[in-house]
């Protein structure tokens, strides 16, 4: 039969396929499925952001902000503080500001409500999830919050990530200061109402002439305390100590005249982002960019205030020598005295009753100017300006390589601050088009604890809990039990361990402790030896007497001074000490290696595409680096 071998082969192939199908469905093979089905080897990433239409500049900024721990702590505290205060505190809008100018009520009400702060916290909470599988969310809700706050539409054309971050950071800073002023006004109004109530009660008591009206010292003290609540030590309103916006710092420009060495008073300027210009060369460093920004520059043709007063003094001295009458000499001498007094007190405030010579006749001096940081922010955002502006053609991008460190020290010897790199935004492309990516350190922060949540004045107080426990917590010491002996000499299950009593209770009140020990506990679990009912009455009757005798013996022994010498500490031999030292060093090395491995991990995020990278890969992005996010290190 020629068809018999073919039939056998067909049957054998069908049986093999059926066996493979059964094995695959009822007992999956990891060689077939691959490593993706194993939960231990599945890579855990972060939440990505969708990019429907040129939103990479938005996604890169939000991913970088989501990796800043200090910013997240600020958002949690600020919104929790606003929730504790209540919406009525931030719904009051004054008619004029501190300078007496009319306020924009719609804008101020929007700032006091903190809508951008709330929107940023929501999107950051979503990005800080740790999904098991790939997850992508949209930034459309946060964009809608920004558009509602500013009353305009955000274009989806090619935009700059630095401009968006500048707008968001400045808005967050303005909302923080607006909320702080609202809280300050609420405290002042509350203090004024308390002061008026105290004065009204005191006046009413004096008018009625009751028996309590003669007690003037308590009323005076109450009025004084209410006044002190309203005003501080120097007569200024007291302000609550708050942790400010973490991205906000302050700089000041120091000017010094090279002729008279007069230094005018500088006014601090707030900043939320530090913009450094990249020099036009093939390779540079971040330190060189800092030196270019904070270097001392010399400016000519500057009108110094002190030099102007000295010039006026020389002019008045010549007029005094040419004066003919005593009246003219007296007037000129009065001007000279006023100018000298202004030079000694404050050259920036010229005398009002003296007409100085024209400014164009004052000498022009050379000054030295430099910028310094007075208040270091918790989160330092650095923007590397790579645009090269050409008035005769279109702007181009500076493609110089910029080397940046993982740890950045800033400041002088007396005010040094150390920063650690937590985020990075890169840009690939030309000046008018390209793509943004972000890098986030895989940083695990400690959980946010609330140890004072049960206090009566909120979680920010250090007041203990108003409902303390009646029984103190047991001390975790070695369990040394006082156990009564049974019939066979075995310990019984109703023995009470000594470590459940605090030392203060045993030493101060032995009677109470012995009574507490003698009382049977209803929740004591019986042991296997107490199953018979005949042993239970005997054990209950003998336990109190034996416990009281043991307690009295213990008290008598504690009353007598101990004559025994303390146990001597055994010193290890040199070989044992060497082994302990080697094991300790190996343990420290293993811990340091693990910590370094955790610190060396980064996420490289391009919209919804996420992959891991190392610090070396990050530091190699010298040509594409655009914005750096450093966080100050705790001392």
Short mmCIF file of C-alpha atoms in Angstrom, two decimals, residues 62-558:
data_model
loop_
_atom_site.label_atom_id
_atom_site.label_comp_id
_atom_site.label_asym_id
_atom_site.label_seq_id
_atom_site.Cartn_x
_atom_site.Cartn_y
_atom_site.Cartn_z
CA UNK A 62 6.55 68.41 33.41
CA UNK A 63 8.67 65.25 33.62
CA UNK A 64 11.61 67.25 34.98
CA UNK A 65 9.44 68.99 37.57
CA UNK A 66 7.98 65.64 38.64
CA UNK A 67 11.44 64.44 39.68
CA UNK A 68 12.05 67.31 42.14
CA UNK A 69 11.28 66.19 45.70
CA UNK A 70 11.41 69.66 47.29
CA UNK A 71 8.89 70.98 44.78
CA UNK A 72 6.50 68.14 45.50
CA UNK A 73 6.79 68.69 49.26
CA UNK A 74 6.05 72.40 48.73
CA UNK A 75 2.94 71.65 46.67
CA UNK A 76 1.62 69.26 49.32
CA UNK A 77 2.23 71.71 52.18
CA UNK A 78 0.86 74.74 50.36
CA UNK A 79 -2.40 73.08 49.35
CA UNK A 80 -2.81 71.52 52.80
CA UNK A 81 -2.27 74.92 54.42
CA UNK A 82 -4.90 76.46 52.14
CA UNK A 83 -7.33 73.65 53.01
CA UNK A 84 -6.80 74.26 56.74
CA UNK A 85 -7.30 78.02 56.39
CA UNK A 86 -10.51 77.67 54.42
CA UNK A 87 -11.59 79.28 51.14
CA UNK A 88 -12.94 82.37 52.90
CA UNK A 89 -9.39 83.54 53.72
CA UNK A 90 -8.44 83.64 50.03
CA UNK A 91 -11.75 85.05 48.79
CA UNK A 92 -11.15 88.53 50.28
CA UNK A 93 -9.56 90.93 47.76
CA UNK A 94 -8.41 94.41 48.88
CA UNK A 95 -9.23 97.49 46.83
CA UNK A 96 -5.64 98.82 46.83
CA UNK A 97 -2.24 97.20 47.09
CA UNK A 98 0.57 98.08 49.51
CA UNK A 99 1.61 101.01 47.30
CA UNK A 100 -1.88 102.50 47.22
CA UNK A 101 -2.61 101.55 43.61
CA UNK A 102 -5.92 99.92 42.63
CA UNK A 103 -5.70 96.16 42.30
CA UNK A 104 -6.82 93.90 39.48
CA UNK A 105 -9.39 91.93 41.46
CA UNK A 106 -9.84 89.17 38.89
CA UNK A 107 -6.10 88.48 38.66
CA UNK A 108 -5.54 88.73 42.42
CA UNK A 109 -8.46 86.39 43.13
CA UNK A 110 -7.02 83.90 40.65
CA UNK A 111 -3.60 84.14 42.31
CA UNK A 112 -5.04 83.70 45.81
CA UNK A 113 -7.04 80.65 44.76
CA UNK A 114 -3.84 78.87 43.63
CA UNK A 115 -5.35 77.13 40.61
CA UNK A 116 -2.02 76.58 38.83
CA UNK A 117 -0.52 75.16 42.04
CA UNK A 118 -3.41 72.70 42.29
CA UNK A 119 -3.17 71.77 38.62
CA UNK A 120 0.58 71.18 38.80
CA UNK A 121 0.22 68.97 41.88
CA UNK A 122 -2.38 66.82 40.12
CA UNK A 123 -0.21 66.22 37.06
CA UNK A 124 2.92 65.60 39.16
CA UNK A 125 1.06 63.08 41.33
CA UNK A 126 0.03 61.27 38.18
CA UNK A 127 3.59 61.22 36.84
CA UNK A 128 5.01 59.90 40.12
CA UNK A 129 3.03 56.68 40.00
CA UNK A 130 4.97 53.43 39.56
CA UNK A 131 2.98 51.44 37.02
CA UNK A 132 3.50 47.73 36.48
CA UNK A 133 2.79 48.02 32.77
CA UNK A 134 3.28 50.87 30.34
CA UNK A 135 1.04 53.81 31.17
CA UNK A 136 0.56 57.13 29.39
CA UNK A 137 -1.44 60.15 30.50
CA UNK A 138 -2.19 63.49 28.89
CA UNK A 139 -1.17 67.01 29.94
CA UNK A 140 -4.32 68.51 28.43
CA UNK A 141 -5.88 69.21 31.85
CA UNK A 142 -2.84 71.16 33.04
CA UNK A 143 -2.75 73.12 29.77
CA UNK A 144 -6.42 73.98 30.31
CA UNK A 145 -5.61 75.23 33.81
CA UNK A 146 -2.86 77.48 32.40
CA UNK A 147 -5.14 78.84 29.69
CA UNK A 148 -7.87 79.60 32.24
CA UNK A 149 -5.40 81.29 34.60
CA UNK A 150 -3.92 83.59 31.94
CA UNK A 151 -7.11 84.01 29.89
CA UNK A 152 -5.48 83.08 26.60
CA UNK A 153 -4.77 80.10 24.37
CA UNK A 154 -1.43 78.30 24.27
CA UNK A 155 -0.24 77.70 20.73
CA UNK A 156 0.68 74.14 19.78
CA UNK A 157 3.30 75.30 17.28
CA UNK A 158 7.02 74.89 17.93
CA UNK A 159 7.58 76.50 21.35
CA UNK A 160 10.47 76.91 23.75
CA UNK A 161 10.57 74.75 26.87
CA UNK A 162 12.43 77.47 28.76
CA UNK A 163 9.68 80.02 28.11
CA UNK A 164 7.00 77.63 29.36
CA UNK A 165 8.98 76.81 32.52
CA UNK A 166 9.58 80.52 33.14
CA UNK A 167 5.84 81.22 32.90
CA UNK A 168 4.87 78.31 35.17
CA UNK A 169 7.56 79.04 37.80
CA UNK A 170 6.75 82.75 37.97
CA UNK A 171 3.06 81.98 38.26
CA UNK A 172 3.68 79.55 41.14
CA UNK A 173 5.81 82.17 42.90
CA UNK A 174 3.12 84.83 42.46
CA UNK A 175 0.44 82.48 43.82
CA UNK A 176 2.58 81.71 46.87
CA UNK A 177 3.16 85.41 47.67
CA UNK A 178 -0.52 86.26 47.06
CA UNK A 179 -1.59 83.48 49.44
CA UNK A 180 0.95 84.62 52.01
CA UNK A 181 -0.37 88.20 51.89
CA UNK A 182 -3.93 86.90 52.24
CA UNK A 183 -2.96 84.91 55.34
CA UNK A 184 -1.18 87.97 56.74
CA UNK A 185 -4.28 90.15 56.26
CA UNK A 186 -6.45 87.49 57.91
CA UNK A 187 -4.14 87.39 60.96
CA UNK A 188 -4.16 91.18 61.22
CA UNK A 189 -7.95 91.32 61.00
CA UNK A 190 -8.25 88.62 63.66
CA UNK A 191 -5.82 90.43 65.97
CA UNK A 192 -7.62 93.75 65.49
CA UNK A 193 -10.99 92.15 66.25
CA UNK A 194 -9.56 90.54 69.40
CA UNK A 195 -8.05 93.87 70.47
CA UNK A 196 -11.34 95.71 69.88
CA UNK A 197 -13.23 93.05 71.81
CA UNK A 198 -10.82 93.32 74.74
CA UNK A 199 -11.07 97.12 74.81
CA UNK A 200 -14.87 96.98 74.55
CA UNK A 201 -15.11 94.50 77.42
CA UNK A 202 -12.77 96.60 79.55
CA UNK A 203 -14.76 99.80 78.85
CA UNK A 204 -18.04 98.09 79.51
CA UNK A 205 -16.79 96.79 82.83
CA UNK A 206 -15.61 100.25 83.92
CA UNK A 207 -18.91 101.81 82.84
CA UNK A 208 -21.01 99.29 84.77
CA UNK A 209 -18.83 99.56 87.86
CA UNK A 210 -19.07 95.85 88.69
CA UNK A 211 -16.83 94.00 91.09
CA UNK A 212 -14.50 92.91 88.33
CA UNK A 213 -13.89 96.49 87.18
CA UNK A 214 -11.40 97.03 89.98
CA UNK A 215 -9.16 94.27 88.64
CA UNK A 216 -7.26 96.53 86.25
CA UNK A 217 -4.02 94.53 85.95
CA UNK A 218 -5.65 91.52 84.17
CA UNK A 219 -7.40 93.82 81.69
CA UNK A 220 -4.23 95.79 81.03
CA UNK A 221 -2.37 92.54 80.54
CA UNK A 222 -5.02 91.29 78.14
CA UNK A 223 -4.90 94.51 76.12
CA UNK A 224 -1.10 94.39 76.07
CA UNK A 225 -1.05 90.75 74.89
CA UNK A 226 -3.53 91.50 72.12
CA UNK A 227 -1.43 94.48 71.04
CA UNK A 228 1.72 92.38 71.04
CA UNK A 229 -0.01 89.80 68.87
CA UNK A 230 -0.78 92.53 66.37
CA UNK A 231 2.68 94.13 66.43
CA UNK A 232 6.08 92.57 66.71
CA UNK A 233 9.15 93.72 68.59
CA UNK A 234 9.76 96.73 66.34
CA UNK A 235 6.13 97.70 65.94
CA UNK A 236 5.83 95.72 62.69
CA UNK A 237 3.13 93.12 62.08
CA UNK A 238 4.24 89.63 62.98
CA UNK A 239 4.55 87.14 60.14
CA UNK A 240 4.31 83.39 60.27
CA UNK A 241 7.50 81.53 59.49
CA UNK A 242 6.81 79.74 56.22
CA UNK A 243 8.92 77.67 53.88
CA UNK A 244 9.05 79.68 50.67
CA UNK A 245 8.83 78.65 47.05
CA UNK A 246 11.73 76.22 46.45
CA UNK A 247 12.61 77.52 42.96
CA UNK A 248 12.87 81.16 44.09
CA UNK A 249 16.20 82.76 44.94
CA UNK A 250 17.59 86.28 45.17
CA UNK A 251 20.49 88.07 43.54
CA UNK A 252 21.84 91.57 43.92
CA UNK A 253 24.03 93.72 41.73
CA UNK A 254 26.94 95.34 43.60
CA UNK A 255 28.39 98.56 42.15
CA UNK A 256 31.58 100.21 43.39
CA UNK A 257 32.96 103.56 42.19
CA UNK A 258 36.62 103.24 41.23
CA UNK A 259 37.31 106.88 42.20
CA UNK A 260 35.75 107.29 45.67
CA UNK A 261 35.06 103.55 46.33
CA UNK A 262 31.48 104.30 47.26
CA UNK A 263 29.11 101.29 47.13
CA UNK A 264 25.44 102.19 46.68
CA UNK A 265 22.74 100.15 48.32
CA UNK A 266 21.69 97.27 46.10
CA UNK A 267 18.13 96.02 45.81
CA UNK A 268 17.65 92.24 45.79
CA UNK A 269 16.01 90.81 42.69
CA UNK A 270 14.09 87.52 42.76
CA UNK A 271 14.68 84.81 40.17
CA UNK A 272 13.21 81.39 39.48
CA UNK A 273 15.65 80.43 36.75
CA UNK A 274 19.31 81.29 36.18
CA UNK A 275 20.10 82.00 32.51
CA UNK A 276 23.74 81.48 31.52
CA UNK A 277 25.11 82.41 28.12
CA UNK A 278 27.10 79.73 26.31
CA UNK A 279 30.29 81.17 24.77
CA UNK A 280 30.75 80.72 21.05
CA UNK A 281 33.42 78.05 21.03
CA UNK A 282 33.56 74.35 20.33
CA UNK A 283 33.85 73.22 23.97
CA UNK A 284 33.20 74.87 27.33
CA UNK A 285 32.25 73.97 30.90
CA UNK A 286 29.41 74.96 33.19
CA UNK A 287 31.88 76.67 35.53
CA UNK A 288 33.04 78.88 32.69
CA UNK A 289 29.43 79.86 31.99
CA UNK A 290 29.05 80.78 35.67
CA UNK A 291 32.24 82.86 35.55
CA UNK A 292 30.95 84.78 32.55
CA UNK A 293 27.68 85.54 34.37
CA UNK A 294 29.16 86.49 37.76
CA UNK A 295 32.40 88.07 36.60
CA UNK A 296 33.27 91.68 37.45
CA UNK A 297 32.65 94.08 34.58
CA UNK A 298 33.80 97.68 34.33
CA UNK A 299 31.50 100.42 33.06
CA UNK A 300 32.57 103.93 32.08
CA UNK A 301 30.65 107.22 32.09
CA UNK A 302 28.73 106.47 35.27
CA UNK A 303 27.42 109.28 37.46
CA UNK A 304 28.35 108.45 41.04
CA UNK A 305 26.13 109.99 43.74
CA UNK A 306 28.98 110.66 46.13
CA UNK A 307 31.19 112.13 43.43
CA UNK A 308 28.32 114.39 42.41
CA UNK A 309 27.98 115.72 45.98
CA UNK A 310 31.73 116.23 46.20
CA UNK A 311 31.61 118.14 42.92
CA UNK A 312 28.79 120.29 44.30
CA UNK A 313 30.84 120.87 47.45
CA UNK A 314 33.78 122.14 45.39
CA UNK A 315 31.48 124.43 43.42
CA UNK A 316 29.96 125.87 46.61
CA UNK A 317 33.43 126.39 48.09
CA UNK A 318 34.42 128.50 45.08
CA UNK A 319 31.19 130.48 45.37
CA UNK A 320 31.92 131.07 49.05
CA UNK A 321 35.34 132.51 48.26
CA UNK A 322 33.77 134.89 45.73
CA UNK A 323 30.86 135.98 47.95
CA UNK A 324 30.84 139.71 48.73
CA UNK A 325 28.33 140.08 51.58
CA UNK A 326 27.94 138.21 54.85
CA UNK A 327 24.40 137.20 53.97
CA UNK A 328 25.55 135.42 50.81
CA UNK A 329 28.35 133.74 52.75
CA UNK A 330 25.87 132.50 55.36
CA UNK A 331 23.56 131.03 52.70
CA UNK A 332 26.44 129.32 50.88
CA UNK A 333 27.89 128.03 54.15
CA UNK A 334 24.51 126.53 55.02
CA UNK A 335 24.51 124.69 51.67
CA UNK A 336 28.02 123.40 52.30
CA UNK A 337 27.05 122.09 55.73
CA UNK A 338 24.00 120.29 54.35
CA UNK A 339 26.02 118.70 51.54
CA UNK A 340 28.71 117.52 54.00
CA UNK A 341 26.04 116.03 56.22
CA UNK A 342 24.52 114.20 53.23
CA UNK A 343 27.95 112.81 52.25
CA UNK A 344 28.49 111.45 55.74
CA UNK A 345 24.98 110.07 56.24
CA UNK A 346 23.76 108.80 52.87
CA UNK A 347 25.12 110.11 49.54
CA UNK A 348 22.14 108.56 47.72
CA UNK A 349 19.78 110.99 49.51
CA UNK A 350 20.81 114.54 48.50
CA UNK A 351 19.57 117.44 50.66
CA UNK A 352 16.13 118.62 49.55
CA UNK A 353 16.63 122.31 50.39
CA UNK A 354 19.86 122.59 48.39
CA UNK A 355 19.90 123.10 44.63
CA UNK A 356 22.79 121.06 43.26
CA UNK A 357 24.60 121.83 40.01
CA UNK A 358 23.32 120.27 36.81
CA UNK A 359 24.03 116.55 36.43
CA UNK A 360 25.69 117.01 33.06
CA UNK A 361 28.45 119.01 34.76
CA UNK A 362 29.10 116.22 37.31
CA UNK A 363 32.20 114.10 36.57
CA UNK A 364 31.77 110.70 34.91
CA UNK A 365 33.43 107.84 36.76
CA UNK A 366 34.33 104.25 36.11
CA UNK A 367 32.57 101.63 38.20
CA UNK A 368 33.01 97.91 38.85
CA UNK A 369 29.83 95.84 38.78
CA UNK A 370 29.27 92.19 39.70
CA UNK A 371 26.27 90.00 40.54
CA UNK A 372 26.08 87.68 43.53
CA UNK A 373 23.50 85.29 44.94
CA UNK A 374 22.20 86.34 48.35
CA UNK A 375 19.46 83.70 48.87
CA UNK A 376 20.17 80.27 47.41
CA UNK A 377 17.08 78.40 46.19
CA UNK A 378 16.40 74.82 47.19
CA UNK A 379 16.01 73.89 43.53
CA UNK A 380 18.38 75.65 41.13
CA UNK A 381 17.17 75.69 37.52
CA UNK A 382 19.89 76.60 35.01
CA UNK A 383 19.05 77.58 31.44
CA UNK A 384 21.87 77.48 28.92
CA UNK A 385 21.14 80.16 26.35
CA UNK A 386 22.27 78.78 22.98
CA UNK A 387 20.63 81.32 20.68
CA UNK A 388 22.92 83.43 18.52
CA UNK A 389 21.12 86.56 17.37
CA UNK A 390 22.19 88.08 14.07
CA UNK A 391 20.48 91.33 13.03
CA UNK A 392 21.30 90.71 9.34
CA UNK A 393 20.03 87.11 9.18
CA UNK A 394 17.93 84.63 11.12
CA UNK A 395 18.97 83.43 14.55
CA UNK A 396 20.99 80.25 14.83
CA UNK A 397 21.73 77.70 17.55
CA UNK A 398 25.05 77.50 19.36
CA UNK A 399 26.04 73.83 19.16
CA UNK A 400 28.97 74.07 21.57
CA UNK A 401 29.62 71.17 23.93
CA UNK A 402 29.00 72.11 27.58
CA UNK A 403 30.47 69.86 30.26
CA UNK A 404 28.40 69.83 33.45
CA UNK A 405 29.04 68.03 36.77
CA UNK A 406 26.77 65.75 38.76
CA UNK A 407 27.54 67.71 41.94
CA UNK A 408 27.75 71.48 41.74
CA UNK A 409 29.26 73.68 44.50
CA UNK A 410 28.12 77.31 44.40
CA UNK A 411 29.13 80.26 46.58
CA UNK A 412 32.22 81.41 48.42
CA UNK A 413 34.07 79.87 51.30
CA UNK A 414 31.67 81.21 53.93
CA UNK A 415 28.36 80.58 52.12
CA UNK A 416 29.08 77.44 50.11
CA UNK A 417 26.09 75.42 48.89
CA UNK A 418 26.32 71.98 47.30
CA UNK A 419 23.78 70.93 44.69
CA UNK A 420 23.00 67.52 43.20
CA UNK A 421 21.76 66.96 39.65
CA UNK A 422 18.21 65.55 39.56
CA UNK A 423 16.91 66.44 36.10
CA UNK A 424 17.94 67.45 32.61
CA UNK A 425 16.20 68.70 29.47
CA UNK A 426 17.92 68.23 26.13
CA UNK A 427 17.13 69.62 22.67
CA UNK A 428 18.04 68.08 19.33
CA UNK A 429 17.60 70.05 16.14
CA UNK A 430 17.99 73.59 14.89
CA UNK A 431 17.00 76.92 16.39
CA UNK A 432 13.53 76.85 14.82
CA UNK A 433 12.65 73.17 15.11
CA UNK A 434 13.67 70.04 16.99
CA UNK A 435 12.68 67.66 19.74
CA UNK A 436 12.91 67.87 23.55
CA UNK A 437 13.76 64.98 25.86
CA UNK A 438 14.01 64.83 29.64
CA UNK A 439 16.09 62.83 32.10
CA UNK A 440 14.94 62.00 35.63
CA UNK A 441 16.98 60.46 38.37
CA UNK A 442 15.44 57.34 39.88
CA UNK A 443 15.36 58.98 43.27
CA UNK A 444 13.31 57.41 46.06
CA UNK A 445 12.31 59.91 48.73
CA UNK A 446 11.36 59.08 52.27
CA UNK A 447 7.61 58.80 52.91
CA UNK A 448 5.93 61.95 54.12
CA UNK A 449 5.17 61.35 57.79
CA UNK A 450 2.65 63.30 59.86
CA UNK A 451 3.72 62.76 63.49
CA UNK A 452 1.62 65.68 64.81
CA UNK A 453 -1.56 65.06 62.84
CA UNK A 454 -3.58 64.44 66.00
CA UNK A 455 -2.74 67.82 67.53
CA UNK A 456 -5.44 70.36 68.16
CA UNK A 457 -3.71 73.08 66.13
CA UNK A 458 -2.99 71.12 62.97
CA UNK A 459 -0.14 69.04 61.60
CA UNK A 460 2.37 71.90 61.80
CA UNK A 461 2.26 72.17 65.58
CA UNK A 462 4.53 70.40 68.03
CA UNK A 463 1.77 70.05 70.63
CA UNK A 464 1.38 66.44 71.81
CA UNK A 465 -1.73 64.48 71.12
CA UNK A 466 -4.76 65.68 73.16
CA UNK A 467 -5.80 62.06 73.80
CA UNK A 468 -2.80 60.26 75.31
CA UNK A 469 -3.06 56.60 76.12
CA UNK A 470 -3.84 55.71 79.74
CA UNK A 471 -1.37 52.81 79.80
CA UNK A 472 2.20 53.48 78.68
CA UNK A 473 3.69 51.44 75.88
CA UNK A 474 5.62 48.34 76.99
CA UNK A 475 9.42 48.45 76.99
CA UNK A 476 11.06 46.08 74.54
CA UNK A 477 13.48 44.47 76.98
CA UNK A 478 14.44 40.78 77.46
CA UNK A 479 11.47 38.94 78.81
CA UNK A 480 12.28 37.98 82.42
CA UNK A 481 9.10 36.50 83.82
CA UNK A 482 8.00 35.98 87.42
CA UNK A 483 6.31 32.65 87.10
CA UNK A 484 4.66 30.65 89.97
CA UNK A 485 5.46 27.02 90.16
CA UNK A 486 2.69 24.49 89.71
CA UNK A 487 2.31 21.04 91.11
CA UNK A 488 5.10 19.57 89.01
CA UNK A 489 7.34 22.64 89.29
CA UNK A 490 6.58 23.80 85.76
CA UNK A 491 5.77 27.44 85.01
CA UNK A 492 2.12 28.23 84.50
CA UNK A 493 0.55 30.16 81.68
CA UNK A 494 -0.79 32.96 83.88
CA UNK A 495 2.70 34.25 84.74
CA UNK A 496 3.07 37.99 84.21
CA UNK A 497 6.28 39.21 82.51
CA UNK A 498 8.11 42.02 84.27
CA UNK A 499 8.88 43.88 81.06
CA UNK A 500 5.22 44.89 80.71
CA UNK A 501 5.72 47.29 83.61
CA UNK A 502 7.57 50.53 83.24
CA UNK A 503 10.53 51.07 85.63
CA UNK A 504 9.00 54.24 87.01
CA UNK A 505 5.81 52.42 87.96
CA UNK A 506 7.62 49.58 89.74
CA UNK A 507 10.01 51.83 91.66
CA UNK A 508 7.58 54.58 92.62
CA UNK A 509 4.41 52.63 93.45
CA UNK A 510 5.14 49.02 94.39
CA UNK A 511 1.72 48.57 96.01
CA UNK A 512 -0.09 49.38 92.79
CA UNK A 513 2.22 47.16 90.81
CA UNK A 514 1.74 44.19 93.14
CA UNK A 515 -2.00 44.68 93.06
CA UNK A 516 -1.92 44.81 89.32
CA UNK A 517 0.15 41.64 89.28
CA UNK A 518 -2.17 39.84 91.70
CA UNK A 519 -5.29 40.54 89.65
CA UNK A 520 -5.97 37.74 87.18
CA UNK A 521 -6.10 38.71 83.52
CA UNK A 522 -9.21 37.55 81.69
CA UNK A 523 -7.44 37.66 78.32
CA UNK A 524 -4.63 35.28 79.35
CA UNK A 525 -4.45 32.35 77.03
CA UNK A 526 -4.32 28.98 78.89
CA UNK A 527 -1.43 26.66 78.19
CA UNK A 528 -1.56 22.98 77.41
CA UNK A 529 -0.95 22.08 81.09
CA UNK A 530 -4.06 23.93 82.26
CA UNK A 531 -6.61 21.81 80.42
CA UNK A 532 -7.81 19.96 83.56
CA UNK A 533 -10.20 21.81 85.75
CA UNK A 534 -8.67 20.53 89.04
CA UNK A 535 -5.43 22.46 88.59
CA UNK A 536 -7.03 25.80 87.79
CA UNK A 537 -8.38 26.66 91.31
CA UNK A 538 -5.09 25.68 92.98
CA UNK A 539 -3.08 27.80 90.58
CA UNK A 540 -5.32 30.83 91.03
CA UNK A 541 -5.17 30.57 94.83
CA UNK A 542 -1.41 30.19 95.11
CA UNK A 543 -0.38 32.66 92.43
CA UNK A 544 -1.22 35.89 94.33
CA UNK A 545 0.63 34.84 97.48
CA UNK A 546 3.72 33.69 95.64
CA UNK A 547 3.72 36.81 93.46
CA UNK A 548 3.37 39.09 96.48
CA UNK A 549 6.24 37.24 98.24
CA UNK A 550 8.45 37.53 95.16
CA UNK A 551 7.53 41.20 94.84
CA UNK A 552 8.46 41.90 98.49
CA UNK A 553 11.75 40.04 98.09
CA UNK A 554 12.51 42.09 95.00
CA UNK A 555 11.74 45.33 96.84
CA UNK A 556 13.97 44.32 99.78
CA UNK A 557 16.81 43.46 97.45
CA UNK A 558 16.44 46.75 95.55
#
